[in-house]
Short mmCIF file of C-alpha atoms in Angstrom, two decimals:
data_model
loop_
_atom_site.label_atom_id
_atom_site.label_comp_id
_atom_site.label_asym_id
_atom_site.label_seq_id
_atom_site.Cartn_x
_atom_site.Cartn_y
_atom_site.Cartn_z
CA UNK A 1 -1.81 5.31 -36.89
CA UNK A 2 1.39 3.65 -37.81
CA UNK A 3 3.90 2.99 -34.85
CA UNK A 4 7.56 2.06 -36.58
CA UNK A 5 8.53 4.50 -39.34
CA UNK A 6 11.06 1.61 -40.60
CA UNK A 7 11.27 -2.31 -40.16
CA UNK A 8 14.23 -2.04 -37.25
CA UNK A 9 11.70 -0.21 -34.59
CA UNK A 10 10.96 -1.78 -31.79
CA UNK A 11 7.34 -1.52 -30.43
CA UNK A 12 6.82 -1.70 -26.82
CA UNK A 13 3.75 -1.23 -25.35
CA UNK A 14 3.79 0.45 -21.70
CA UNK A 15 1.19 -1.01 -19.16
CA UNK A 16 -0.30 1.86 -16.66
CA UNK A 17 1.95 0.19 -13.99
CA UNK A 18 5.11 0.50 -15.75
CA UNK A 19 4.08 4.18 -17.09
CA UNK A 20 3.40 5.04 -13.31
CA UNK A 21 6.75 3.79 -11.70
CA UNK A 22 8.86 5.48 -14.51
CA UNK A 23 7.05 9.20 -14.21
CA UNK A 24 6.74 8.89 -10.67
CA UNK A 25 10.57 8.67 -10.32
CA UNK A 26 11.39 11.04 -13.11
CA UNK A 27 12.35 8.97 -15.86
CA UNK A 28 10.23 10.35 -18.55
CA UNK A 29 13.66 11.82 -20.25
CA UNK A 30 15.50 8.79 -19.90
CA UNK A 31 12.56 6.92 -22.37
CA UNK A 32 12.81 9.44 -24.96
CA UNK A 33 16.79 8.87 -24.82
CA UNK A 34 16.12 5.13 -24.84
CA UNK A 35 13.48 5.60 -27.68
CA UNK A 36 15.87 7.78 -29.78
CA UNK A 37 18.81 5.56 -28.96
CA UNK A 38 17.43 1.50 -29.35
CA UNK A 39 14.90 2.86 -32.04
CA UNK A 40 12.08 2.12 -29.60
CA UNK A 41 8.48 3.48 -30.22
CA UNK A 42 6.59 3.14 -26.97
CA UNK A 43 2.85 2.53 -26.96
CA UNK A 44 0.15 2.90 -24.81
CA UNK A 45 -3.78 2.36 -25.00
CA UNK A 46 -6.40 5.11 -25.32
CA UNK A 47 -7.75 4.28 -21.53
CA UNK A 48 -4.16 4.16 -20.41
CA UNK A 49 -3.91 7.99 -21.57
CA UNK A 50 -7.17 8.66 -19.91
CA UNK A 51 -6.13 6.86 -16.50
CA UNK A 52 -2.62 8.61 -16.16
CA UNK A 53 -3.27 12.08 -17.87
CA UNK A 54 -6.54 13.50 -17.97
CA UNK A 55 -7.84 12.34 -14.95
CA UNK A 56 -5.54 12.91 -12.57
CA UNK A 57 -4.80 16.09 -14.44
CA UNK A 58 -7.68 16.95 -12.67
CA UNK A 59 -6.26 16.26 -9.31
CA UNK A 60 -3.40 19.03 -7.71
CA UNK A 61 -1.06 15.86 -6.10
CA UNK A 62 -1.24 13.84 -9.02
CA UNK A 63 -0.97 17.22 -11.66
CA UNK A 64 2.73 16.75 -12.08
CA UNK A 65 3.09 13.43 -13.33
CA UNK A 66 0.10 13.18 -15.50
CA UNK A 67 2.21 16.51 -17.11
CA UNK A 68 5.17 14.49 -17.61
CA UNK A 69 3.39 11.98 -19.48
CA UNK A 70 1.40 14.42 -21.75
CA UNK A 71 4.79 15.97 -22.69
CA UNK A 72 6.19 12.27 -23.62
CA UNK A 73 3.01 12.27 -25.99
CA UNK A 74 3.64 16.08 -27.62
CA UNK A 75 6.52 14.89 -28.19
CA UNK A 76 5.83 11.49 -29.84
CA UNK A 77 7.85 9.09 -27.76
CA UNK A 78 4.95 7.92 -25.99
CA UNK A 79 2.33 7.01 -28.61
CA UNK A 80 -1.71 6.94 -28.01
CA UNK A 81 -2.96 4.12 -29.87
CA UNK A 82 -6.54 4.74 -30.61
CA UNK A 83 -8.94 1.34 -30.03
CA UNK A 84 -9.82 -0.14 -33.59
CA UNK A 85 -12.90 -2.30 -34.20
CA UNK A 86 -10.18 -4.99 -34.35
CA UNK A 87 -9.06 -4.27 -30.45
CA UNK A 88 -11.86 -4.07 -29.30
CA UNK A 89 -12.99 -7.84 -30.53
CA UNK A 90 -10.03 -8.63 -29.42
CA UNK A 91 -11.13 -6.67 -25.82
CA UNK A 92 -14.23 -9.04 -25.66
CA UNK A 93 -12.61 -12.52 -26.76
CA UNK A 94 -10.19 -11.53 -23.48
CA UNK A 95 -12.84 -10.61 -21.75
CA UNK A 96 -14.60 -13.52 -21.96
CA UNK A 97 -11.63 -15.89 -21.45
CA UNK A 98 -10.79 -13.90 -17.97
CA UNK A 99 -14.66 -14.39 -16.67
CA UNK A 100 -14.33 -18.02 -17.41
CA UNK A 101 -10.64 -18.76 -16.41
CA UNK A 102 -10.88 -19.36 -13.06
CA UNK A 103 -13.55 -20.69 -10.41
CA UNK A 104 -13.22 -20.55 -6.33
CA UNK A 105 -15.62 -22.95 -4.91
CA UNK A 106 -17.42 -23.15 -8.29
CA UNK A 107 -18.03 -19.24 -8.60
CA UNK A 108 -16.18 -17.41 -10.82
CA UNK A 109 -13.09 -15.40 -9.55
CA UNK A 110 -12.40 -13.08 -12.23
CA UNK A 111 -8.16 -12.19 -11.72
CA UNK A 112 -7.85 -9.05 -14.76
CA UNK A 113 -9.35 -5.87 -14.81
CA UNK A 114 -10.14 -4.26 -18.31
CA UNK A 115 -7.45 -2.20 -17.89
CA UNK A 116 -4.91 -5.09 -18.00
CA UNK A 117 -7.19 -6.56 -21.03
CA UNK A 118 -6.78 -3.47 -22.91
CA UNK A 119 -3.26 -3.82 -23.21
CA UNK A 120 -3.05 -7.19 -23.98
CA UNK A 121 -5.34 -7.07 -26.66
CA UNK A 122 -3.46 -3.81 -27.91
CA UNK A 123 0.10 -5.80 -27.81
CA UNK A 124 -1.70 -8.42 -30.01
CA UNK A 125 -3.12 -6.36 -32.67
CA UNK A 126 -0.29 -3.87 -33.49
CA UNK A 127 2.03 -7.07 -32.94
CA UNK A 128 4.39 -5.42 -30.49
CA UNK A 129 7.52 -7.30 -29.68
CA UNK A 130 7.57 -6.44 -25.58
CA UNK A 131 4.92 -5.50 -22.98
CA UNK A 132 6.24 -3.79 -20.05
CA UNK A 133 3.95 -4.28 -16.96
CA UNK A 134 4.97 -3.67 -13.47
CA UNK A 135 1.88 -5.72 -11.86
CA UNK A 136 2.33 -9.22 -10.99
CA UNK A 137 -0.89 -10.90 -11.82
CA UNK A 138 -1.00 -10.40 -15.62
CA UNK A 139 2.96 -10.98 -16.09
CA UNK A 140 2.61 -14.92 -13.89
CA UNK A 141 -0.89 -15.34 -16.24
CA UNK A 142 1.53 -15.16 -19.53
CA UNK A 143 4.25 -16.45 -18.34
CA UNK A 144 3.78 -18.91 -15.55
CA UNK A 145 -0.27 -19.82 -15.30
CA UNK A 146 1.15 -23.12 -12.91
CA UNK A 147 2.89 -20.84 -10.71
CA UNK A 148 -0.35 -18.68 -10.31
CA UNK A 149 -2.60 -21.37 -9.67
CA UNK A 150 -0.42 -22.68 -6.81
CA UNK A 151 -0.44 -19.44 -5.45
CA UNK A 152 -3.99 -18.93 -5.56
CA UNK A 153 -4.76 -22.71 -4.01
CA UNK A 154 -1.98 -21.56 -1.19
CA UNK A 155 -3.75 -18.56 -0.46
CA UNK A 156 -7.07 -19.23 -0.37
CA UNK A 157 -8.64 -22.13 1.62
CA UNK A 158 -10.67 -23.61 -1.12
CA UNK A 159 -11.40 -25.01 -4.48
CA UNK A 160 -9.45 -23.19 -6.86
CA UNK A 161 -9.96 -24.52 -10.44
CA UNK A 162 -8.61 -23.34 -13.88
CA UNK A 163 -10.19 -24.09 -16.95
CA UNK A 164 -8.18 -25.80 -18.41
CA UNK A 165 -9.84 -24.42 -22.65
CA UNK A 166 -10.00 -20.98 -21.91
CA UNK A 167 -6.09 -21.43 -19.98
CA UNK A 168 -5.27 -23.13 -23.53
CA UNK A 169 -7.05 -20.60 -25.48
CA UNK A 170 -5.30 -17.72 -23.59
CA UNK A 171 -1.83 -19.42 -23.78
CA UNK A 172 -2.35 -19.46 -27.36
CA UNK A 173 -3.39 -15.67 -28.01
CA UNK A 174 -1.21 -14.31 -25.36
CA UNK A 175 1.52 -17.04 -24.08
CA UNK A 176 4.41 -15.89 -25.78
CA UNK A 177 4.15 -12.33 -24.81
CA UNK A 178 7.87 -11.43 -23.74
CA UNK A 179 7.94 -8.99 -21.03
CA UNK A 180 9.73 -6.81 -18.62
CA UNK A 181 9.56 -4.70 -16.18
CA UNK A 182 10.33 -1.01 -15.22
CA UNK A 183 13.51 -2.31 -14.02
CA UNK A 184 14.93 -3.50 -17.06
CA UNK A 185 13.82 -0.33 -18.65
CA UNK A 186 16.13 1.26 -16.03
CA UNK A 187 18.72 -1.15 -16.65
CA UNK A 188 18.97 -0.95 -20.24
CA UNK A 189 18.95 3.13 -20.40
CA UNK A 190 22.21 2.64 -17.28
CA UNK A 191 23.96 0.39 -20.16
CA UNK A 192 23.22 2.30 -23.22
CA UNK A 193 24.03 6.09 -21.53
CA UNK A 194 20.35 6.91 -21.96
CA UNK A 195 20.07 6.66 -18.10
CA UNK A 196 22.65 10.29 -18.11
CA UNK A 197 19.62 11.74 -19.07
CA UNK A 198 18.48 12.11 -15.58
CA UNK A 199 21.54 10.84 -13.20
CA UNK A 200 24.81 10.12 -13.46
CA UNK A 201 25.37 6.78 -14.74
CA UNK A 202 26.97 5.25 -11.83
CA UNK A 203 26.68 2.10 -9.56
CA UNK A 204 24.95 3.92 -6.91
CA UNK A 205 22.01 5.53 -9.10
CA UNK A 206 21.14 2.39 -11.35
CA UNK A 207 21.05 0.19 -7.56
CA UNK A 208 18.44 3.86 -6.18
CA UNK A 209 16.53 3.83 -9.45
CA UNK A 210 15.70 -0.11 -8.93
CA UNK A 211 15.15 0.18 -5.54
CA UNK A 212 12.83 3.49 -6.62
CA UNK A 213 10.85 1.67 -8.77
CA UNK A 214 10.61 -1.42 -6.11
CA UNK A 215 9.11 1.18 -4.08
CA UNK A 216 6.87 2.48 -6.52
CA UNK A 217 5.53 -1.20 -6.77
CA UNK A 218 6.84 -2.86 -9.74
CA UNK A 219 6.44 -6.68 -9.00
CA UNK A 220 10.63 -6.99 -8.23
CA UNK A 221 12.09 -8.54 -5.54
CA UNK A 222 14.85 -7.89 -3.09
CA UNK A 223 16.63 -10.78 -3.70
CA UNK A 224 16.31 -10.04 -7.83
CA UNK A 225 18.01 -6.87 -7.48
CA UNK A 226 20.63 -7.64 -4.97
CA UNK A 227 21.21 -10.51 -7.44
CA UNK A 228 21.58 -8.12 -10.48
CA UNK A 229 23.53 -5.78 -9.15
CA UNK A 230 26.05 -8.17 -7.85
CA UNK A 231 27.13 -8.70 -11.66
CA UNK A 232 26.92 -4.94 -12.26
CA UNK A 233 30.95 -3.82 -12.48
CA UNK B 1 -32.37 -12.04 0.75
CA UNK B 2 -28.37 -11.80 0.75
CA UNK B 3 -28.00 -14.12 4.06
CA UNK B 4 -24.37 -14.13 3.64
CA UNK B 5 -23.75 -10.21 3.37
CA UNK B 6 -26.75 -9.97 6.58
CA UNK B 7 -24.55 -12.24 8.38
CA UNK B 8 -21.02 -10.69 8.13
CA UNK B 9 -23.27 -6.98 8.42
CA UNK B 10 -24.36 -7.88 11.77
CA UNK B 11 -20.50 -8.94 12.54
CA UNK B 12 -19.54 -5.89 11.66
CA UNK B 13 -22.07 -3.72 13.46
CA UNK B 14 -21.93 -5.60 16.49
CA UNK B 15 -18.11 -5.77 16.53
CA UNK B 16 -18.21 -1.64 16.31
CA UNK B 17 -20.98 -1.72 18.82
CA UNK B 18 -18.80 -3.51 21.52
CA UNK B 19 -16.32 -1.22 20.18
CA UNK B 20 -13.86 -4.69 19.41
CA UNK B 21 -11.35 -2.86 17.27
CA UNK B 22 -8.93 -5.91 16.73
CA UNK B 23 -12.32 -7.81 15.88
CA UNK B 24 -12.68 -4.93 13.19
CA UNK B 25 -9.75 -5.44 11.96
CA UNK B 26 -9.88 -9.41 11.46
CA UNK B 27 -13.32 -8.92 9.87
CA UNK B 28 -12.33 -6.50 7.58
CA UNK B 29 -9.09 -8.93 6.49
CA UNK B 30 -11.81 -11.78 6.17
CA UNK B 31 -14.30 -9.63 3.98
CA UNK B 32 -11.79 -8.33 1.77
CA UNK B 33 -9.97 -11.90 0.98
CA UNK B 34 -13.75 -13.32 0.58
CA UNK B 35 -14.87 -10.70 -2.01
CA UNK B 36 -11.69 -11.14 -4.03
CA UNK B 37 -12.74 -14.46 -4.45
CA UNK B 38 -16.19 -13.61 -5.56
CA UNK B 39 -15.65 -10.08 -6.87
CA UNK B 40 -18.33 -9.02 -4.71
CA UNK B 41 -17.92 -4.98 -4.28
CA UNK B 42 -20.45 -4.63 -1.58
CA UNK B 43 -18.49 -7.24 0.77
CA UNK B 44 -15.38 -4.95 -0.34
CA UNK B 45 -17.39 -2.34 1.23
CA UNK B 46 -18.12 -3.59 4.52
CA UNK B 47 -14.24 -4.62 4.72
CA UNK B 48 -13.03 -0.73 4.28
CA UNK B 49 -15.86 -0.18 6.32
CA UNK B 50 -14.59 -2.33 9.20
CA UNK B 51 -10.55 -1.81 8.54
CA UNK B 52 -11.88 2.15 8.86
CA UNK B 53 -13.51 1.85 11.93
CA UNK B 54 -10.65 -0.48 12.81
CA UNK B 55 -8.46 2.45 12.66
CA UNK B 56 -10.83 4.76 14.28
CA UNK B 57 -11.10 2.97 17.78
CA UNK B 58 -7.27 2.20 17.76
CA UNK B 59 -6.69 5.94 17.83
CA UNK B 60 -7.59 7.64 21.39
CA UNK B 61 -7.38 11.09 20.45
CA UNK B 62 -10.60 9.81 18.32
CA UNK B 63 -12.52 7.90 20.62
CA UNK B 64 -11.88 10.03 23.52
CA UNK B 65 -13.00 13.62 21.07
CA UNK B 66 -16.52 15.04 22.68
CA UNK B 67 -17.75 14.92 19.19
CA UNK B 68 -17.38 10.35 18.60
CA UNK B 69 -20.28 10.14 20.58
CA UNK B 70 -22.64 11.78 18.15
CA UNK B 71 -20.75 10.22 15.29
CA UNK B 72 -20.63 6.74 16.49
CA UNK B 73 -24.33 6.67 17.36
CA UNK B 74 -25.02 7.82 13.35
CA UNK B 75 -22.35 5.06 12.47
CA UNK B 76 -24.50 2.26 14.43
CA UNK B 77 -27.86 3.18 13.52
CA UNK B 78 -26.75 3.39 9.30
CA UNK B 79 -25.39 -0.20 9.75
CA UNK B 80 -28.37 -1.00 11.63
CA UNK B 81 -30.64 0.48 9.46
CA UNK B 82 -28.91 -1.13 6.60
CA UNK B 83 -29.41 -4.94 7.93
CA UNK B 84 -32.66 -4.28 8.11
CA UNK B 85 -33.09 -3.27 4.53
CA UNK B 86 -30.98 -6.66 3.51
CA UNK B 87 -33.47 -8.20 5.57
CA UNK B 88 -36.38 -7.23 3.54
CA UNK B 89 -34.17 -7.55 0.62
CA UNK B 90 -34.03 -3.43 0.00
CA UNK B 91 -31.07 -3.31 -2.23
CA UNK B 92 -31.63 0.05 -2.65
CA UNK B 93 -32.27 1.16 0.68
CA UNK B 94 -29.05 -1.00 1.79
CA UNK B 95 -26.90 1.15 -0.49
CA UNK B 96 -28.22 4.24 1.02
CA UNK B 97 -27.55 3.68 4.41
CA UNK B 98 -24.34 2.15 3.60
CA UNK B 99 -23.15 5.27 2.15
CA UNK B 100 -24.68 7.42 4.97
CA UNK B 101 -22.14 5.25 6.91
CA UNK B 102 -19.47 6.00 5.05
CA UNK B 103 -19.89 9.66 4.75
CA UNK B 104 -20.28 9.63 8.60
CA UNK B 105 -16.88 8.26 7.93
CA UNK B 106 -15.74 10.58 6.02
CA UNK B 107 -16.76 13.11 7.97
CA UNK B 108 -14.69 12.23 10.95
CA UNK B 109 -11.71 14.06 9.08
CA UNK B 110 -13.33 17.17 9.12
CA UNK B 111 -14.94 17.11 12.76
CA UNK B 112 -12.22 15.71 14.84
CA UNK B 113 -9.22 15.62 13.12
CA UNK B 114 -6.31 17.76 12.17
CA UNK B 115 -4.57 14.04 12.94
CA UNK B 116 -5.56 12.27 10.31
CA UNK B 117 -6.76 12.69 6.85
CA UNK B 118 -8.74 10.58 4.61
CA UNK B 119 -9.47 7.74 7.08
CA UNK B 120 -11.63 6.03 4.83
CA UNK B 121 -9.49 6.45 1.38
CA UNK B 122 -6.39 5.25 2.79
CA UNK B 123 -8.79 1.98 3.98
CA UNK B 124 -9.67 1.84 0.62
CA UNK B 125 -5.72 1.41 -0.58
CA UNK B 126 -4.88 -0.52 2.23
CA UNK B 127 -7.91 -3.42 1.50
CA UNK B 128 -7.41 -3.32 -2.20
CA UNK B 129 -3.40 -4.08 -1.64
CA UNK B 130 -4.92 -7.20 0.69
CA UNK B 131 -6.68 -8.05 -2.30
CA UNK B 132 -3.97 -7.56 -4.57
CA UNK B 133 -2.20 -10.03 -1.94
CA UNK B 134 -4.70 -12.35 -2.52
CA UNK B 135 -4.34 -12.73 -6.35
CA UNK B 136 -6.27 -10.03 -8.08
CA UNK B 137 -4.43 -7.54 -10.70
CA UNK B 138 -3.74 -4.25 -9.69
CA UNK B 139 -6.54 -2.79 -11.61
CA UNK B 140 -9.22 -5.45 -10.52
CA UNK B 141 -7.96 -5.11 -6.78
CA UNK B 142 -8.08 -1.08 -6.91
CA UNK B 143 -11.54 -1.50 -8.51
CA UNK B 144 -12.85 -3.75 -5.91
CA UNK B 145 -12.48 -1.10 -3.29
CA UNK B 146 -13.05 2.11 -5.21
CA UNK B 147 -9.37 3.18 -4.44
CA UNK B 148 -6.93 4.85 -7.05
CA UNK B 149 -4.80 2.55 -8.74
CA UNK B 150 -1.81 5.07 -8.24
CA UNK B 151 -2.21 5.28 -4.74
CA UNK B 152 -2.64 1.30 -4.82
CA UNK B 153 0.51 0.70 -6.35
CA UNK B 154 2.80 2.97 -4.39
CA UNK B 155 1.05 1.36 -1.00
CA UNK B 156 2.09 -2.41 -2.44
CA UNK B 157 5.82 -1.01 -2.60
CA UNK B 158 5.94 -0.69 0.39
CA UNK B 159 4.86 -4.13 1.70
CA UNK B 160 6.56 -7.17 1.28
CA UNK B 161 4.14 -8.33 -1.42
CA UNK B 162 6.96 -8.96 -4.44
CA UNK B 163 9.21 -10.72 -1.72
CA UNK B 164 6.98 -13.37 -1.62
CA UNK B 165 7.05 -15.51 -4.52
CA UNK B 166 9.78 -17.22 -5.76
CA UNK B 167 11.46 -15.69 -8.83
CA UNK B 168 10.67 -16.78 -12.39
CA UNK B 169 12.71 -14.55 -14.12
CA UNK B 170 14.87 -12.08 -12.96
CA UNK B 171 16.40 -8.71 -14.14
CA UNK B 172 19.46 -10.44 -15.78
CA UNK B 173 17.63 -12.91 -17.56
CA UNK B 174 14.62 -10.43 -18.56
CA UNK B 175 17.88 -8.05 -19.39
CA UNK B 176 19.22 -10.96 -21.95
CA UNK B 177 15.60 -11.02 -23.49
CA UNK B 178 15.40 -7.51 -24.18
CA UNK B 179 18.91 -7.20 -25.08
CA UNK B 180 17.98 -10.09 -27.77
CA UNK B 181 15.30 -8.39 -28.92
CA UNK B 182 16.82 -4.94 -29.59
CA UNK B 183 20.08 -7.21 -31.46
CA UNK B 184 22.41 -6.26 -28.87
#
């Protein structure tokens, strides 16, 4: 499958948590607006499709959304991006880096699920320019392993150790992985009109939809949006 | 023989026995932050177990129903019956009774209650958040416990969880990023 029909697209690649908090609060339409509008192809994993549409497609309460998301697909601003002998070596290097990463008094502690893995490893191979993930482990892995690590050793009352070679190998494969949230989805389609869509663009309904998608769990903080929205005019 | 998972059984069972529900509760806290560390999924169990039964005997309208009795005798003897099988190290046999356990669980929804639904699934979300807490993805955390990672992540939204941390990068700067990327 190819994912940008010309050199200018932009290829994101949507985490389950991200793809959850934006359905959930009925933003499906404002993607497609922000895909037609900042030439964005969104991408998601095979298993992704599988967790958020034909399972719970199964299940009456969770019918609705997994609908919303099969639409997005139908109509090609979500994209399924089927795993490739290449992915999945890619799957098992991960794999084998998160087993090894991190030890609690000398046993392994193993931080990612597959699920997170599976979009890393797709976001390397298709060479996607964003990841948008709403969970907090995987985004303080990439971006701030130091900050993790004190966390953990705050947390727990023991010996928390990272390996230091498989930290360095994963830095490598997967440190410069820039990424944001469903937030500054939200806040980009509330500055580029895409957000009219669903709501009217005002003050009121970009401040609900962060708080919505605090709510829904993306990894935001209280202080982050009241910061943001002080700057909003 | 597991000594460690015989040991915090026997907690459990006798804590539920004595009918200690804030005892439940700790033990269930303890389990669950213990087999995040070790991704141990049958520790995960015995902590929705005990945050479960936790919730059970803080309820009255449970403990006081005519039909607990019956139920908490099956509860006892499965936990029972499953320390024994760790003792002989029954794996197997463990499992079994463990999930006899947890269907008596389960059960309790349809025999006493048109109060509360799903006792044991919402335990389920509200460990694997703990976990989550405690450092583990979303995915690995819902995994540990069996819950839905939908359900997981709308419970965490709700906590204080993302308040935390101190902020690495915010919405304006993660704004300026994207903004950069997309040439705006």
């Amino acid at each position: 499958m190819t994912y940008s029909n010309s050199s200018a697209q932009k290829k994101i690649v949507l985490d389950s948590s991200t793809l959850i908090t934006i359905s959930d609060n009925c933003m499906m339409k404002v993607m497609k607006a922000l895909s037609e509008r900042e030439n964005i192809s969104f991408i998601i994993p095979e298993s992704v499709y599988a967790e958020s549409v034909q399972t719970p497609m199964k299940i009456r309460r969770f019918g609705l959304n997994a609908i919303r998301i099969r639409d997005a697909v139908e109509e090609g601003y979500v994209k399924i991006a089927k795993a490739t002998p290449q992915t999945r070596q890619r799957l098992e290097q991960i794999e084998q880096i998160s087993q090894n990463l991190c030890t609690f008094n000398g046993e392994k502690m193993i931080l990612l699920h597959l699920g997170e893995m599976e979009t890393l490893a797709l976001h390397r191979e298709i060479g996607a320019d964003a990841l948008a993930i709403d969970e907090r482990t995987t985004r303080m892995l990439i971006e701030e392993p130091e900050g993790l690590l004190s966390f953990l050793r705050k947390r727990h009352h023991g010996k928390i150790i990272m390996n230091t070679a498989q930290l360095g190998e994963f830095r490598r494969e997967y440190g410069g992985i820039k990424i944001i949230r469903s937030t500054e989805l939200i806040s980009l389609a509330y500055s580029d009109g895409s957000f009219a869509e669903e709501i009217h663009a005002t003050k009121q309904a970009l401040e609900a939809a962060l708080f919505a998608a605090k709510f829904g769990g993306c990894a935001v903080s209280f202080e982050e949006i009241k910061s943001y929205m002080g700057k909003i005019r | 023989m597991n000594e460690g998972l015989l040991q915090r059984l026997q907690s459990l069972s006798e804590a539920f026995s004595g009918s200690y529900a804030q005892n439940l509760k700790r033990l269930g806290n303890d389990f669950i932050e213990e087999a995040a560390e070790t991704n141990d999924t049958s520790l995960a169990r015995l902590s929705v177990i005990s945050y479960a039964l936790y919730k059970i005997l803080s309820k009255d309208h449970f403990v006081k129903n005519k039909g607990w009795g019956a139920i908490s005798r099956n509860i006892s003897a499965e936990l029972l019956k499953a320390a024994r099988a760790l003792e002989k190290n029954d794996i197997g046999a463990f499992a079994r009774s463990i999930d006899n356990a947890v269907k008596s669980i389960e059960g309790i929804d349809d025999e006493l209650s048109n109060y509360a639904k799903n006792i044991y699934e919402k335990a389920r979300i509200k460990q694997a958040s703990t976990a989550y807490a405690a450092g583990l993805s979303l995915n690995q955390a819902a995994a540990l416990t069996g819950a839905d990672s939908k359900e997981v992540q709308k419970y965490i939204g709700f906590t204080r969880i993302h308040d935390e941390q101190p902020v690495h990068m915010g919405i304006e700067a993660r704004m300026k990023m994207l903004r950069g990327l997309l040439g705006k």
